[in-house]
CSV table of C-alpha atoms and ligand atoms in Angstrom, one decimal:
chain,number,residue,atom,x,y,z
A,271,UNK,CA,-7.6,16.6,20.3
A,272,UNK,CA,-4.8,17.6,18.0
A,273,UNK,CA,-2.6,14.9,16.6
A,274,UNK,CA,1.0,15.9,15.8
A,275,UNK,CA,3.6,13.9,13.9
A,276,UNK,CA,7.2,13.2,14.8
A,277,UNK,CA,10.0,11.0,13.5
A,278,UNK,CA,10.6,7.4,14.4
A,279,UNK,CA,14.3,8.2,14.7
A,280,UNK,CA,14.7,11.4,16.8
A,281,UNK,CA,12.8,13.6,19.2
A,282,UNK,CA,12.6,16.7,17.0
A,283,UNK,CA,9.8,19.3,17.1
A,284,UNK,CA,6.6,17.5,16.0
A,285,UNK,CA,4.8,18.8,12.9
A,286,UNK,CA,1.2,19.1,11.9
A,287,UNK,CA,-0.4,16.5,9.7
A,288,UNK,CA,-0.3,18.7,6.6
A,289,UNK,CA,3.4,19.3,7.1
A,290,UNK,CA,4.1,15.6,7.5
A,291,UNK,CA,2.2,14.9,4.3
A,292,UNK,CA,4.2,17.5,2.4
A,293,UNK,CA,7.5,16.2,3.6
A,294,UNK,CA,6.8,12.5,3.2
A,295,UNK,CA,9.9,11.4,5.1
A,296,UNK,CA,11.5,13.1,8.1
A,297,UNK,CA,14.8,14.9,7.6
A,298,UNK,CA,16.6,12.2,9.7
A,299,UNK,CA,15.4,9.4,7.4
A,300,UNK,CA,12.7,8.3,9.9
A,301,UNK,CA,9.0,7.9,9.3
A,302,UNK,CA,6.4,10.3,10.7
A,303,UNK,CA,4.2,8.7,13.3
A,304,UNK,CA,1.2,10.2,15.2
A,305,UNK,CA,2.0,11.2,18.8
A,306,UNK,CA,-1.0,9.0,19.8
A,307,UNK,CA,-3.5,6.8,18.0
A,308,UNK,CA,-6.9,8.4,18.3
A,309,UNK,CA,-9.9,6.4,19.4
A,310,UNK,CA,-13.0,6.2,17.1
A,311,UNK,CA,-15.5,8.7,18.3
A,312,UNK,CA,-18.5,7.2,16.6
A,313,UNK,CA,-20.0,3.9,17.7
A,314,UNK,CA,-19.8,0.9,15.4
A,315,UNK,CA,-23.5,1.0,15.0
A,316,UNK,CA,-23.3,4.7,13.9
A,317,UNK,CA,-20.6,3.8,11.4
A,318,UNK,CA,-22.6,1.0,10.0
A,319,UNK,CA,-25.2,3.5,8.8
A,320,UNK,CA,-22.7,5.5,6.8
A,321,UNK,CA,-21.4,5.2,3.3
A,322,UNK,CA,-17.7,4.9,2.4
A,323,UNK,CA,-17.1,8.7,2.2
A,324,UNK,CA,-18.8,9.3,5.5
A,325,UNK,CA,-16.7,6.6,7.2
A,326,UNK,CA,-13.6,8.0,5.6
A,327,UNK,CA,-14.3,11.4,7.0
A,328,UNK,CA,-14.9,10.0,10.5
A,329,UNK,CA,-11.6,8.2,10.5
A,330,UNK,CA,-9.4,10.8,8.7
A,331,UNK,CA,-10.6,13.8,10.7
A,332,UNK,CA,-9.1,12.1,13.8
A,333,UNK,CA,-5.6,12.0,12.2
A,334,UNK,CA,-5.6,15.1,10.0
A,335,UNK,CA,-6.5,17.5,12.7
A,336,UNK,CA,-5.2,20.6,11.0
A,337,UNK,CA,-7.5,20.2,8.0
A,338,UNK,CA,-10.8,21.9,8.3
A,339,UNK,CA,-14.0,19.9,7.8
A,340,UNK,CA,-14.5,21.6,4.5
A,341,UNK,CA,-11.0,20.8,3.3
A,342,UNK,CA,-11.1,17.2,4.2
A,343,UNK,CA,-14.6,16.6,2.9
A,344,UNK,CA,-13.6,18.2,-0.3
A,345,UNK,CA,-10.6,15.9,-0.7
A,346,UNK,CA,-12.8,12.9,0.0
A,347,UNK,CA,-15.4,13.9,-2.5
A,348,UNK,CA,-12.8,14.3,-5.2
A,349,UNK,CA,-11.1,11.0,-4.5
A,350,UNK,CA,-14.0,8.5,-4.1
A,351,UNK,CA,-16.1,9.4,-7.1
A,352,UNK,CA,-16.8,7.7,-10.4
A,353,UNK,CA,-13.2,6.8,-10.8
A,354,UNK,CA,-14.4,3.8,-8.8
A,355,UNK,CA,-16.6,1.4,-10.7
A,356,UNK,CA,-18.8,0.7,-7.7
A,357,UNK,CA,-20.6,3.1,-5.5
A,358,UNK,CA,-19.7,1.1,-2.3
A,359,UNK,CA,-16.0,1.7,-3.2
A,360,UNK,CA,-14.8,-1.3,-1.3
A,361,UNK,CA,-17.2,-4.3,-1.7
A,362,UNK,CA,-17.1,-7.4,0.4
A,363,UNK,CA,-17.5,-10.7,-1.4
A,364,UNK,CA,-18.2,-13.9,0.6
A,365,UNK,CA,-16.5,-17.0,-0.7
A,366,UNK,CA,-15.3,-20.2,0.8
A,367,UNK,CA,-16.1,-19.1,4.4
A,368,UNK,CA,-14.2,-15.8,4.3
A,369,UNK,CA,-15.0,-12.2,3.2
A,370,UNK,CA,-12.8,-10.9,0.5
A,371,UNK,CA,-12.5,-7.1,0.8
A,372,UNK,CA,-12.2,-6.0,-2.8
A,373,UNK,CA,-9.9,-3.0,-2.8
A,374,UNK,CA,-9.3,-2.9,-6.5
A,375,UNK,CA,-12.3,-1.0,-7.9
A,376,UNK,CA,-10.4,2.3,-8.5
A,377,UNK,CA,-8.8,3.5,-11.7
A,378,UNK,CA,-5.7,1.2,-11.7
A,379,UNK,CA,-7.4,-1.9,-10.3
A,380,UNK,CA,-5.1,-2.3,-7.3
A,381,UNK,CA,-5.6,-1.4,-3.7
A,382,UNK,CA,-3.1,1.5,-4.0
A,383,UNK,CA,-5.9,3.5,-5.6
A,384,UNK,CA,-7.6,3.6,-2.2
A,385,UNK,CA,-5.0,6.0,-0.9
A,386,UNK,CA,-3.5,7.4,-4.1
A,387,UNK,CA,-6.8,8.7,-5.3
A,388,UNK,CA,-6.9,11.0,-2.3
A,389,UNK,CA,-3.2,11.8,-1.7
A,390,UNK,CA,-2.8,14.4,-4.5
A,391,UNK,CA,-5.8,16.3,-3.0
A,392,UNK,CA,-4.4,16.0,0.5
A,393,UNK,CA,-1.0,17.2,-0.8
A,394,UNK,CA,-2.3,20.3,-2.7
A,395,UNK,CA,-4.4,21.2,0.3
A,396,UNK,CA,-1.4,20.9,2.5
A,397,UNK,CA,0.7,23.0,0.2
A,398,UNK,CA,-2.0,25.8,0.3
A,399,UNK,CA,-2.3,25.6,4.0
A,400,UNK,CA,1.5,26.0,4.5
A,401,UNK,CA,1.9,28.8,1.8
A,402,UNK,CA,4.2,26.6,-0.3
A,403,UNK,CA,4.8,28.1,-3.7
A,404,UNK,CA,7.4,25.5,-4.9
A,405,UNK,CA,6.3,22.9,-7.4
A,406,UNK,CA,5.9,19.6,-5.5
A,407,UNK,CA,8.0,16.8,-7.1
A,408,UNK,CA,6.7,13.3,-6.2
A,409,UNK,CA,9.4,10.8,-6.3
A,410,UNK,CA,8.3,7.2,-6.2
A,411,UNK,CA,9.8,3.7,-6.2
A,412,UNK,CA,7.4,1.1,-7.2
A,413,UNK,CA,7.1,-2.7,-7.3
A,414,UNK,CA,4.4,-2.2,-9.9
A,415,UNK,CA,1.2,-1.0,-8.5
A,416,UNK,CA,2.1,2.2,-6.6
A,417,UNK,CA,3.7,3.6,-9.7
A,418,UNK,CA,0.6,3.5,-11.9
A,419,UNK,CA,-1.8,4.5,-9.1
A,420,UNK,CA,0.4,7.5,-8.2
A,421,UNK,CA,0.8,8.4,-11.9
A,422,UNK,CA,-3.0,8.3,-12.3
A,423,UNK,CA,-3.5,10.3,-9.2
A,424,UNK,CA,-1.0,13.1,-10.0
A,425,UNK,CA,-1.0,13.3,-13.8
A,426,UNK,CA,-2.1,16.7,-14.9
A,427,UNK,CA,-2.4,18.0,-11.2
A,428,UNK,CA,-1.2,21.6,-11.3
A,429,UNK,CA,1.7,22.5,-9.1
A,430,UNK,CA,3.0,18.9,-9.1
A,431,UNK,CA,5.4,16.6,-11.1
A,432,UNK,CA,5.8,12.9,-10.7
A,433,UNK,CA,8.8,10.7,-11.3
A,434,UNK,CA,8.4,6.9,-11.0
A,435,UNK,CA,11.2,4.4,-10.8
A,436,UNK,CA,10.4,0.7,-11.3
A,437,UNK,CA,12.5,-2.5,-11.6
A,438,UNK,CA,12.8,-3.0,-15.4
A,439,UNK,CA,12.5,-6.8,-15.1
A,440,UNK,CA,10.5,-7.0,-11.9
A,441,UNK,CA,6.9,-6.1,-12.8
A,442,UNK,CA,4.1,-7.9,-14.8
A,443,UNK,CA,3.7,-7.1,-18.5
A,444,UNK,CA,0.3,-5.4,-17.8
A,445,UNK,CA,1.8,-3.4,-14.9
A,446,UNK,CA,4.6,-2.2,-17.2
A,447,UNK,CA,2.2,-1.3,-20.0
A,448,UNK,CA,0.0,0.6,-17.6
A,449,UNK,CA,2.9,2.8,-16.5
A,450,UNK,CA,4.8,3.4,-19.8
A,451,UNK,CA,1.5,4.5,-21.5
A,452,UNK,CA,0.8,7.1,-18.9
A,453,UNK,CA,0.0,10.5,-20.4
A,454,UNK,CA,0.6,13.9,-18.9
A,455,UNK,CA,3.5,16.4,-19.3
A,456,UNK,CA,4.2,16.3,-15.6
A,457,UNK,CA,5.0,12.6,-15.5
A,458,UNK,CA,8.2,10.6,-16.0
A,459,UNK,CA,8.5,6.8,-15.8
A,460,UNK,CA,11.9,5.1,-15.7
A,461,UNK,CA,12.9,1.4,-15.6
A,462,UNK,CA,16.0,0.8,-13.4
A,463,UNK,CA,18.5,-2.0,-13.8
A,464,UNK,CA,17.9,-3.5,-10.4
A,465,UNK,CA,15.2,-4.8,-8.1
A,466,UNK,CA,12.6,-3.0,-6.1
A,467,UNK,CA,14.8,-2.6,-3.0
A,468,UNK,CA,17.4,-0.9,-5.2
A,469,UNK,CA,14.8,1.5,-6.5
A,470,UNK,CA,13.5,2.2,-3.0
A,471,UNK,CA,17.0,2.7,-1.6
A,472,UNK,CA,17.9,5.0,-4.5
A,473,UNK,CA,14.8,7.1,-3.9
A,474,UNK,CA,15.5,7.3,-0.2
A,475,UNK,CA,19.0,8.5,-0.9
A,476,UNK,CA,17.8,11.2,-3.3
A,477,UNK,CA,15.3,12.3,-0.6
A,478,UNK,CA,17.9,12.6,2.1
A,479,UNK,CA,20.4,14.5,0.0
A,480,UNK,CA,20.3,17.9,1.8
A,481,UNK,CA,22.5,19.6,-0.9
A,482,UNK,CA,20.1,18.6,-3.6
A,483,UNK,CA,17.2,19.7,-1.5
A,484,UNK,CA,18.7,23.2,-1.2
A,485,UNK,CA,19.4,23.4,-4.9
A,486,UNK,CA,15.9,22.3,-5.7
A,487,UNK,CA,14.4,24.9,-3.4
A,488,UNK,CA,16.4,27.7,-5.2
A,489,UNK,CA,14.9,26.5,-8.4
A,490,UNK,CA,11.4,26.4,-7.1
A,491,UNK,CA,11.0,22.6,-6.5
A,492,UNK,CA,10.6,20.4,-3.4
A,493,UNK,CA,10.3,16.6,-3.1
A,494,UNK,CA,7.5,14.7,-1.6
A,495,UNK,CA,6.7,11.0,-1.5
A,496,UNK,CA,3.7,9.1,-2.7
A,497,UNK,CA,5.2,5.8,-1.2
A,498,UNK,CA,3.4,4.2,1.6
A,499,UNK,CA,5.8,5.8,4.1
A,500,UNK,CA,3.8,9.0,3.6
A,501,UNK,CA,1.3,9.4,6.4
A,502,UNK,CA,-1.1,10.7,3.8
A,503,UNK,CA,-1.3,7.2,2.4
A,504,UNK,CA,-1.5,5.3,5.6
A,505,UNK,CA,-4.4,7.2,7.0
A,506,UNK,CA,-6.8,6.7,4.1
A,507,UNK,CA,-6.0,2.9,4.3
A,508,UNK,CA,-7.4,2.7,7.8
A,509,UNK,CA,-10.8,3.7,6.5
A,510,UNK,CA,-11.6,0.6,4.6
A,511,UNK,CA,-11.0,-1.7,7.6
A,512,UNK,CA,-13.5,0.4,9.6
A,513,UNK,CA,-15.8,0.4,6.6
A,514,UNK,CA,-15.7,-3.3,6.1
A,515,UNK,CA,-16.4,-4.0,9.7
A,516,UNK,CA,-19.3,-1.6,9.5
A,517,UNK,CA,-20.6,-3.4,6.4
A,518,UNK,CA,-20.5,-6.8,8.1
A,519,UNK,CA,-22.4,-5.3,11.0
A,520,UNK,CA,-24.9,-3.7,8.8
A,521,UNK,CA,-25.5,-6.9,6.9
A,522,UNK,CA,-26.0,-8.8,10.2
A,523,UNK,CA,-23.0,-11.0,9.6
A,524,UNK,CA,-21.5,-10.1,12.9
A,525,UNK,CA,-22.8,-8.6,16.2
A,526,UNK,CA,-21.7,-5.2,17.4
A,527,UNK,CA,-18.3,-5.6,19.1
A,528,UNK,CA,-17.7,-9.1,17.7
A,529,UNK,CA,-14.1,-9.5,16.8
A,530,UNK,CA,-12.9,-10.3,13.3
A,531,UNK,CA,-9.6,-11.4,11.8
A,532,UNK,CA,-7.9,-9.5,9.0
A,533,UNK,CA,-5.5,-11.2,6.5
A,534,UNK,CA,-3.3,-9.0,4.5
A,535,UNK,CA,-1.0,-9.9,1.6
A,536,UNK,CA,2.0,-7.9,2.7
A,537,UNK,CA,5.0,-6.3,1.1
A,538,UNK,CA,6.0,-2.9,2.4
A,539,UNK,CA,3.8,-3.4,5.6
A,540,UNK,CA,1.7,-0.4,4.8
A,541,UNK,CA,-1.7,-2.1,4.4
A,542,UNK,CA,-1.4,-4.3,7.5
A,543,UNK,CA,-0.1,-1.4,9.6
A,544,UNK,CA,-3.3,0.5,8.7
A,545,UNK,CA,-5.2,-2.5,10.0
A,546,UNK,CA,-3.1,-2.4,13.2
A,547,UNK,CA,-3.9,1.3,13.6
A,548,UNK,CA,-7.6,0.5,13.1
A,549,UNK,CA,-7.4,-2.1,15.9
A,550,UNK,CA,-5.7,0.4,18.2
A,551,UNK,CA,-8.4,2.9,17.5
A,552,UNK,CA,-10.9,0.5,18.9
A,553,UNK,CA,-12.0,-1.6,15.9
A,554,UNK,CA,-12.7,-5.1,17.2
A,555,UNK,CA,-9.9,-7.0,15.5
A,556,UNK,CA,-8.6,-10.3,16.9
A,557,UNK,CA,-5.6,-11.4,14.8
A,558,UNK,CA,-3.7,-9.5,12.1
A,559,UNK,CA,-2.6,-12.2,9.8
A,560,UNK,CA,0.5,-11.1,7.8
A,561,UNK,CA,0.9,-13.1,4.6
A,562,UNK,CA,4.1,-13.2,2.6
A,563,UNK,CA,5.2,-14.9,-0.6
A,564,UNK,CA,8.6,-16.7,-1.0
A,565,UNK,CA,10.3,-13.4,0.1
A,566,UNK,CA,9.3,-14.4,3.7
A,567,UNK,CA,11.4,-12.0,5.7
A,568,UNK,CA,8.4,-11.0,7.7
A,569,UNK,CA,7.3,-14.5,8.5
A,570,UNK,CA,10.8,-15.2,9.8
A,571,UNK,CA,10.7,-12.0,11.8
A,572,UNK,CA,7.4,-12.9,13.4
A,573,UNK,CA,8.6,-16.4,14.2
A,574,UNK,CA,12.1,-15.5,15.5
A,575,UNK,CA,12.3,-11.8,16.3
A,576,UNK,CA,15.1,-11.5,13.9
A,577,UNK,CA,14.7,-9.3,10.8
A,578,UNK,CA,17.3,-10.4,8.2
A,579,UNK,CA,17.3,-9.2,4.7
A,580,UNK,CA,20.5,-11.1,3.8
A,581,UNK,CA,19.0,-13.6,1.5
A,582,UNK,CA,18.2,-14.1,-2.1
A,583,UNK,CA,15.6,-11.8,-3.6
A,584,UNK,CA,13.0,-14.1,-5.2
A,585,UNK,CA,11.0,-12.9,-8.3
A,586,UNK,CA,7.5,-14.3,-7.8
A,587,UNK,CA,4.1,-14.1,-9.4
A,588,UNK,CA,3.0,-11.6,-6.7
A,589,UNK,CA,5.6,-8.9,-7.6
A,590,UNK,CA,4.1,-6.2,-5.4
A,591,UNK,CA,5.1,-8.3,-2.4
A,592,UNK,CA,8.7,-9.0,-3.6
A,593,UNK,CA,10.3,-6.9,-1.0
A,594,UNK,CA,13.1,-7.6,1.5
A,595,UNK,CA,13.0,-4.2,3.3
A,596,UNK,CA,9.4,-3.5,4.5
A,597,UNK,CA,9.6,0.2,5.2
A,598,UNK,CA,6.5,0.6,7.2
A,599,UNK,CA,7.6,-2.1,9.7
A,600,UNK,CA,9.7,0.7,11.2
A,601,UNK,CA,6.5,2.3,12.5
A,602,UNK,CA,5.6,-0.9,14.3
A,603,UNK,CA,9.2,-1.4,15.6
A,604,UNK,CA,9.0,2.1,17.0
A,605,UNK,CA,5.8,1.4,18.8
A,606,UNK,CA,6.7,-2.0,20.3
A,607,UNK,CA,9.9,-0.3,21.5
A,608,UNK,CA,7.6,1.9,23.6
A,609,UNK,CA,8.0,4.9,21.2
A,610,UNK,CA,11.7,4.9,21.9
A,611,UNK,CA,13.4,6.7,19.0
A,612,UNK,CA,16.9,5.8,20.1
A,613,UNK,CA,16.2,2.1,20.2
A,614,UNK,CA,14.5,2.2,16.8
A,615,UNK,CA,17.3,4.3,15.3
A,616,UNK,CA,19.8,1.7,16.4
A,617,UNK,CA,17.9,-1.2,14.9
A,618,UNK,CA,17.4,0.7,11.6
A,619,UNK,CA,21.1,1.5,11.6
A,620,UNK,CA,21.8,-2.2,12.0
A,621,UNK,CA,19.4,-3.0,9.2
A,622,UNK,CA,21.2,-0.6,6.8
A,623,UNK,CA,24.7,-1.6,8.0
A,624,UNK,CA,24.5,-5.4,8.5
A,625,UNK,CA,21.2,-6.0,6.9
A,626,UNK,CA,19.7,-7.5,10.1
A,627,UNK,CA,18.5,-6.7,13.6
A,628,UNK,CA,17.0,-8.6,16.5
A,629,UNK,CA,14.3,-7.3,18.8
A,630,UNK,CA,14.2,-7.9,22.5
A,631,UNK,CA,11.9,-10.5,24.2
A,632,UNK,CA,9.8,-7.6,25.6
A,633,UNK,CA,9.3,-6.2,22.2
A,634,UNK,CA,8.5,-9.6,20.8
A,635,UNK,CA,5.8,-10.0,23.4
A,636,UNK,CA,4.1,-6.9,21.9
A,637,UNK,CA,3.6,-8.7,18.6
A,638,UNK,CA,0.9,-11.1,20.0
A,639,UNK,CA,-1.7,-9.4,17.7
A,640,UNK,CA,0.1,-10.7,14.7
A,641,UNK,CA,0.3,-14.1,13.0
A,642,UNK,CA,2.8,-14.5,10.2
A,643,UNK,CA,3.0,-17.2,7.5
A,644,UNK,CA,3.9,-17.5,3.8
A,645,UNK,CA,2.7,-19.3,0.7
A,646,UNK,CA,5.1,-20.7,-1.9
A,647,UNK,CA,4.5,-20.2,-5.6
A,648,UNK,CA,2.9,-23.6,-6.0
A,649,UNK,CA,0.7,-23.1,-3.0
A,650,UNK,CA,-0.4,-19.8,-4.3
A,651,UNK,CA,-1.3,-21.2,-7.7
A,652,UNK,CA,-3.1,-24.1,-6.1
A,653,UNK,CA,-5.2,-21.7,-4.1
A,654,UNK,CA,-6.3,-19.8,-7.2
A,655,UNK,CA,-7.3,-23.1,-8.8
A,656,UNK,CA,-9.1,-24.4,-5.6
A,657,UNK,CA,-11.2,-21.3,-5.1
A,658,UNK,CA,-12.1,-21.0,-8.8
A,659,UNK,CA,-13.1,-24.6,-9.0
A,660,UNK,CA,-15.1,-24.5,-5.8
A,661,UNK,CA,-17.1,-21.4,-6.4
A,662,UNK,CA,-16.1,-19.7,-9.6
A,663,UNK,CA,-14.4,-16.7,-7.9
A,664,UNK,CA,-11.0,-15.8,-9.4
A,665,UNK,CA,-8.4,-14.3,-7.0
A,666,UNK,CA,-5.3,-12.4,-8.2
A,667,UNK,CA,-1.9,-13.8,-7.1
A,668,UNK,CA,-1.4,-11.5,-4.1
A,669,UNK,CA,-4.9,-12.2,-2.7
A,670,UNK,CA,-4.2,-15.9,-3.3
A,671,UNK,CA,-1.1,-15.7,-1.1
A,672,UNK,CA,-3.3,-14.2,1.6
A,673,UNK,CA,-6.0,-16.8,1.1
A,674,UNK,CA,-3.5,-19.7,1.2
A,675,UNK,CA,-1.9,-18.3,4.4
A,676,UNK,CA,-5.4,-18.1,5.9
A,677,UNK,CA,-5.8,-21.8,5.2
A,678,UNK,CA,-2.6,-22.4,7.1
A,679,UNK,CA,-3.8,-20.3,10.0
A,680,UNK,CA,-7.0,-22.2,10.2
A,681,UNK,CA,-5.2,-25.5,10.1
A,682,UNK,CA,-2.9,-24.3,12.9
A,683,UNK,CA,-5.5,-22.8,15.2
A,684,UNK,CA,-9.0,-23.9,14.5
A,685,UNK,CA,-9.9,-20.2,15.1
A,686,UNK,CA,-13.4,-19.8,13.7
A,687,UNK,CA,-13.4,-16.0,14.1
A,688,UNK,CA,-15.0,-14.4,11.0
A,689,UNK,CA,-12.3,-13.2,8.7
A,690,UNK,CA,-11.7,-10.5,6.2
A,691,UNK,CA,-9.1,-11.1,3.5
A,692,UNK,CA,-7.7,-7.9,1.9
A,693,UNK,CA,-8.1,-8.5,-1.8
A,694,UNK,CA,-5.4,-6.2,-3.2
A,695,UNK,CA,-5.6,-6.5,-6.9
A,696,UNK,CA,-7.9,-7.5,-9.7
A,697,UNK,CA,-7.0,-10.8,-11.3
A,698,UNK,CA,-7.0,-8.9,-14.6
A,699,UNK,CA,-3.7,-7.2,-13.5
A,700,UNK,CA,-1.9,-10.5,-13.3
A,701,UNK,CA,-3.8,-12.4,-16.0
A,702,UNK,CA,-1.1,-14.7,-17.2
A,703,UNK,CA,-0.2,-16.1,-13.7
A,704,UNK,CA,-3.8,-16.4,-12.7
A,705,UNK,CA,-4.8,-18.2,-15.9
A,706,UNK,CA,-1.8,-20.5,-15.8
A,707,UNK,CA,-2.7,-21.4,-12.2
A,708,UNK,CA,-6.2,-22.4,-13.4
A,709,UNK,CA,-5.0,-24.4,-16.4
A,710,UNK,CA,-1.6,-24.8,-18.1
A,711,UNK,CA,-3.3,-24.8,-21.5
A,712,UNK,CA,-3.7,-21.0,-21.3
A,713,UNK,CA,0.1,-20.5,-21.6
A,714,UNK,CA,0.1,-20.3,-25.3
A,715,UNK,CA,-2.4,-17.4,-25.5
A,716,UNK,CA,-1.4,-13.7,-26.0
A,717,UNK,CA,-1.8,-11.2,-23.1
A,718,UNK,CA,-5.1,-9.7,-24.3
A,719,UNK,CA,-6.5,-13.0,-25.5
A,720,UNK,CA,-6.1,-14.1,-21.9
A,721,UNK,CA,-7.9,-11.1,-20.6
A,722,UNK,CA,-10.9,-12.0,-22.7
A,723,UNK,CA,-10.7,-15.6,-21.6
A,724,UNK,CA,-10.5,-14.5,-17.9
A,725,UNK,CA,-13.6,-12.3,-18.4
A,726,UNK,CA,-15.4,-15.3,-19.8
A,727,UNK,CA,-14.5,-17.9,-17.1
A,728,UNK,CA,-14.9,-15.4,-14.2
A,729,UNK,CA,-18.0,-13.9,-15.6
A,730,UNK,CA,-16.6,-10.4,-14.9
A,731,UNK,CA,-16.5,-7.6,-17.4
A,732,UNK,CA,-13.0,-6.5,-18.5
A,733,UNK,CA,-12.1,-3.5,-16.3
A,734,UNK,CA,-11.7,-0.1,-17.9
A,735,UNK,CA,-8.1,0.1,-16.8
A,736,UNK,CA,-7.3,-2.9,-19.0
A,737,UNK,CA,-9.4,-1.8,-22.0
A,738,UNK,CA,-7.5,1.5,-22.0
A,739,UNK,CA,-4.1,0.0,-22.5
A,740,UNK,CA,-5.0,-2.5,-25.2
A,741,UNK,CA,-4.1,0.1,-27.9
A,742,UNK,CA,-2.4,2.9,-25.9
A,743,UNK,CA,1.0,4.0,-27.3
A,744,UNK,CA,4.2,3.7,-25.2
A,745,UNK,CA,5.2,7.2,-24.2
A,746,UNK,CA,8.0,6.4,-21.7
A,747,UNK,CA,11.0,4.2,-22.6
A,748,UNK,CA,13.7,5.6,-20.3
A,749,UNK,CA,16.0,3.2,-18.5
A,750,UNK,CA,18.9,3.8,-16.2
A,751,UNK,CA,21.4,2.2,-13.8
A,752,UNK,CA,20.8,2.5,-10.1
A,753,UNK,CA,23.6,5.0,-9.7
A,754,UNK,CA,22.2,7.3,-12.3
A,755,UNK,CA,18.8,7.9,-10.7
A,756,UNK,CA,19.7,11.3,-9.4
A,757,UNK,CA,20.9,12.4,-12.9
A,758,UNK,CA,17.6,11.4,-14.4
A,759,UNK,CA,15.8,13.5,-11.8
A,760,UNK,CA,18.0,16.5,-12.5
A,761,UNK,CA,17.5,16.2,-16.3
A,762,UNK,CA,13.7,16.0,-15.9
A,763,UNK,CA,13.6,19.1,-13.7
A,764,UNK,CA,16.2,20.9,-15.8
A,765,UNK,CA,18.5,21.6,-12.9
B,1060,PLP,C1,1.3,-3.0,-2.7
B,1060,PLP,C2,0.6,-4.3,-2.8
B,1060,PLP,C3,0.7,-5.2,-1.8
B,1060,PLP,C4,1.5,-5.0,-0.5
B,1060,PLP,O1,1.0,-3.9,0.3
B,1060,PLP,P1,1.9,-3.2,1.4
B,1060,PLP,O2,1.1,-2.1,1.9
B,1060,PLP,O3,3.2,-2.8,0.6
B,1060,PLP,O4,2.3,-4.3,2.4
B,1060,PLP,C5,0.0,-6.3,-1.9
B,1060,PLP,N1,-0.8,-6.6,-3.0
B,1060,PLP,C6,-0.8,-5.7,-4.0
B,1060,PLP,C7,-1.6,-6.1,-5.2
B,1060,PLP,C8,-0.2,-4.5,-4.0
B,1060,PLP,O5,-0.2,-3.7,-5.0
């Protein structure tokens, strides 16, 4: 059955998957959502006999219904290849009574690679299908990981350019080095004087500027988004939840149909929303455990039904979760409002106007699948130390937030359901914070000394992504104020 996509904010004419991927964001500022969530059409047993690419095809074909089998398989082949340092693509590691789903084996060692390895291929295919001759300009705001993963995905891809804005003082040294050393004539990386929310708001503003869009079109350009609001990122993220369930089943860790919990360290709400979609497709998931750091706007939302971004923005050691406006939550709000665009639009208007909104009791009742909690900086560090000392496994800071929240969930519920924890980054990406958590003595070491030390204590080889940047020259040093973002874009495009 064909799946069409429409905005969360108005009842316009629905578009095909390829068109939603090309546009990224709907013209009215809303997010594209599928008109229904398709059910898995293979049994869990059948899925358990497939490899990652095969599972990815079985999931994605249900959403991207205007792609031919050949087109979609072609995209999947190109994405999940030797860029990943393991053939299983997303391995499960059992530690301390939970299963860590390692989503960081791609080229930039963060889970964003899972979707951003395939998005450029989905986008070029979509452009071809829709006879688009404009150059596609990817405009991205990043809290650190999306930027590099998108750059790696789009660099050198013909017919595309990519511009990445990141908060100049809000990403880890390794994250920054990864971005500013990015090669490729079609890439631009800019540090903004503001935080991630400023970057994201700035990008959204440029996107919805109709006059600029018209001017761009005349000059042969059009924008699209590689942010997690793009449905072309959300859909590939559903695959690894299905795949990890299938892996547990294959390995005899669970029985067919047995429910599992999923814990997700959450920022923009994209990853956990993918798990929610997986559940709604029929994957046996009990609780979706939403883990936040000190920016615990989502925890407060799940406990009170009030979403309130009027608070201090805290810079933490898990920067990819330092977010006060979780964009993808809008897709959940829309759904728990009974797919009511007007209700959703009003709430989003309140969010951009007063910085807060409150959902109704009926909507709140629809959130029973979720459990939210948060971990403070010291709880996160203690969790890294605890897991390392108990079993020698080293978590990155984001995964440690999830792991610490899972401990809180266990203490609160005694729920012994088997649990997958989304492990969203390699500890090598956040070496200093990770090593300091294990022992304060490491604080005097240099960044790359720490890398080697981590490799030693974790007994894991230094990933390629880190080796590459040891000596790479900085090629991007542009900075700008938030209100100059549009000028920077114009300059780069020569318009
Ligand atoms: C992006 C990111 C997150 C947050 O994921 P969302 O989909 O934005 O909720 C968590 N951890 C890491 C390492 C990330 O890069």
